[in-house]
Coordinates of C-alpha atoms in Angstrom, one line a residue:
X746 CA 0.0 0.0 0.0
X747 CA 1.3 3.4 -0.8
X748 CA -0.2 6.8 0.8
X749 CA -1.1 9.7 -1.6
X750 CA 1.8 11.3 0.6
X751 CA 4.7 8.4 0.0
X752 CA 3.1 8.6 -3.9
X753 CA 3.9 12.8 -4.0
X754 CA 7.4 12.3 -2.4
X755 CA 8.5 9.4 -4.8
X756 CA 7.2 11.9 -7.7
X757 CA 8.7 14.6 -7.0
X758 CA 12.1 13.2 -5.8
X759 CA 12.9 13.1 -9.4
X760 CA 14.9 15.8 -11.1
X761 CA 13.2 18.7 -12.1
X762 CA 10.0 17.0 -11.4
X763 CA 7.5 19.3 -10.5
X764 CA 3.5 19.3 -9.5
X765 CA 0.9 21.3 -11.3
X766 CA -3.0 20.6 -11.4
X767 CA -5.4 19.8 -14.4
X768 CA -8.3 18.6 -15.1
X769 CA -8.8 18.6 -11.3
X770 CA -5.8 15.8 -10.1
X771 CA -2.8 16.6 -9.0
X772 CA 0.0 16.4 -12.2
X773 CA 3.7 15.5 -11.9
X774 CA 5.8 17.0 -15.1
X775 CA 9.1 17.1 -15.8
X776 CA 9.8 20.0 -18.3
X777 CA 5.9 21.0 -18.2
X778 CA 5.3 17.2 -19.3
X779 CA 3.0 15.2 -17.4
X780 CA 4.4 11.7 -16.3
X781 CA 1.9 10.6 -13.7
X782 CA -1.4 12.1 -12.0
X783 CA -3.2 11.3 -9.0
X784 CA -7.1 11.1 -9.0
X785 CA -9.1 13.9 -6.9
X786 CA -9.7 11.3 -4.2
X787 CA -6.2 9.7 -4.0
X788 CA -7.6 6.0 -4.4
X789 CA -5.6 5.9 -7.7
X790 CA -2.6 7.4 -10.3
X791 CA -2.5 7.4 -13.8
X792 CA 1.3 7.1 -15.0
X793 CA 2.5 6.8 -18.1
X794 CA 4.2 3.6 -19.6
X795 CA 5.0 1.7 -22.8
X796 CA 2.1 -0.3 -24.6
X797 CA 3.8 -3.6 -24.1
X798 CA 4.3 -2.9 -20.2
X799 CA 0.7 -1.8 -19.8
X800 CA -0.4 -4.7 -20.6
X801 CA 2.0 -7.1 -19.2
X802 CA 1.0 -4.8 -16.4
X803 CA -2.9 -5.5 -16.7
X804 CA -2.3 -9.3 -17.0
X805 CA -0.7 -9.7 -14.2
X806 CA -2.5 -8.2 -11.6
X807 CA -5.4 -6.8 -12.8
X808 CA -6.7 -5.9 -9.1
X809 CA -4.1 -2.8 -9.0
X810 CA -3.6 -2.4 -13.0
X811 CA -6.2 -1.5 -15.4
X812 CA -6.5 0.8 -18.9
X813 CA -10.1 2.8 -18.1
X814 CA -11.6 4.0 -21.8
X815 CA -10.0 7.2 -21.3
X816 CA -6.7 5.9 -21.2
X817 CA -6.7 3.6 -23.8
X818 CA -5.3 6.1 -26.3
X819 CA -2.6 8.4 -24.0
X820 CA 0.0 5.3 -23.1
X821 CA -1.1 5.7 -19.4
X822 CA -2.0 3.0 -16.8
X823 CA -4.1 3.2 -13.6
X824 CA -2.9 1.8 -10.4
X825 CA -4.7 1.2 -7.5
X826 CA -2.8 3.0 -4.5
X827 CA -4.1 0.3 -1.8
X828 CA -2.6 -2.5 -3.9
X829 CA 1.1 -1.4 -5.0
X830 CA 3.9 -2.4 -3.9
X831 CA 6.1 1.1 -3.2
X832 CA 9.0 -0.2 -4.9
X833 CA 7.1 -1.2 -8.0
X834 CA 5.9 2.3 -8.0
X835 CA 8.8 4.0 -7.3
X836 CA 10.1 2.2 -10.4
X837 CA 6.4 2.9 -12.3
X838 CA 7.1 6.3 -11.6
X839 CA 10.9 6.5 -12.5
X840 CA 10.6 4.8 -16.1
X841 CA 7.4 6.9 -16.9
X842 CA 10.1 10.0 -15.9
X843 CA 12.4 9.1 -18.0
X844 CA 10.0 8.8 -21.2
X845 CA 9.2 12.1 -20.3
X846 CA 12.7 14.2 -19.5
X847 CA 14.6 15.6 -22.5
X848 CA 17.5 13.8 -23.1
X849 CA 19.8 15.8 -21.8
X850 CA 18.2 15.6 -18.2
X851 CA 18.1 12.1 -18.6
X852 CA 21.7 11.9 -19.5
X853 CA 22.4 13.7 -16.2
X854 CA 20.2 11.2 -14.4
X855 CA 22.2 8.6 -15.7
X856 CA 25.8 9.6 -15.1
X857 CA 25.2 10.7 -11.7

């Protein structure tokens, strides 16, 4: 289980990320980019992720991992908060950052 709170400090530990609001959810963006956003109530996040790991994602636990209609098209998947394993969202959120950061932030990330 991961806390809205433990979700927010994993986010925004990564460089440059930063946390801005739409749509009424609480956005994580690197370089203005959304990566990941939490749902108004905090039950779930949205984070983005390559089409072949959503749905190796999806098959696997489909309790905490799921593609709503509204997602099917934007590359994100929704994970259940009260179901994750921190590490496996720490690492969710840390590949779905680095499909987001320009490259030279990500070549930083990676030499340091």
């Amino acid at each position: 289980m991961v806390t809205p709170e433990e979700l927010h400090a994993l986010a925004l530990a990564l460089p440059e990320a930063h946390e801005r609001p739409a749509w009424g959810r609480a956005c994580f963006r690197v370089k203005d980019k959304i990566f990941a956003s939490l749902s108004p109530d905090g039950v779930e996040v949205a984070i983005k992720v390559a089409e072949d790991e959503r749905h190796a994602l999806v098959a696997g636990d489909p309790d905490t991992f799921s593609v709503p209609p509204h997602y099917r098209n934007w590359g994100m998947v929704v994970v259940q908060l009260a179901t994750v394993e921190p590490g496996e969202l720490g690492e969710l959120l840390t590949e779905a950052w680095r499909m987001t950061a320009p490259k030279r932030l990500l070549a930083a990330f990676d030499a340091g």
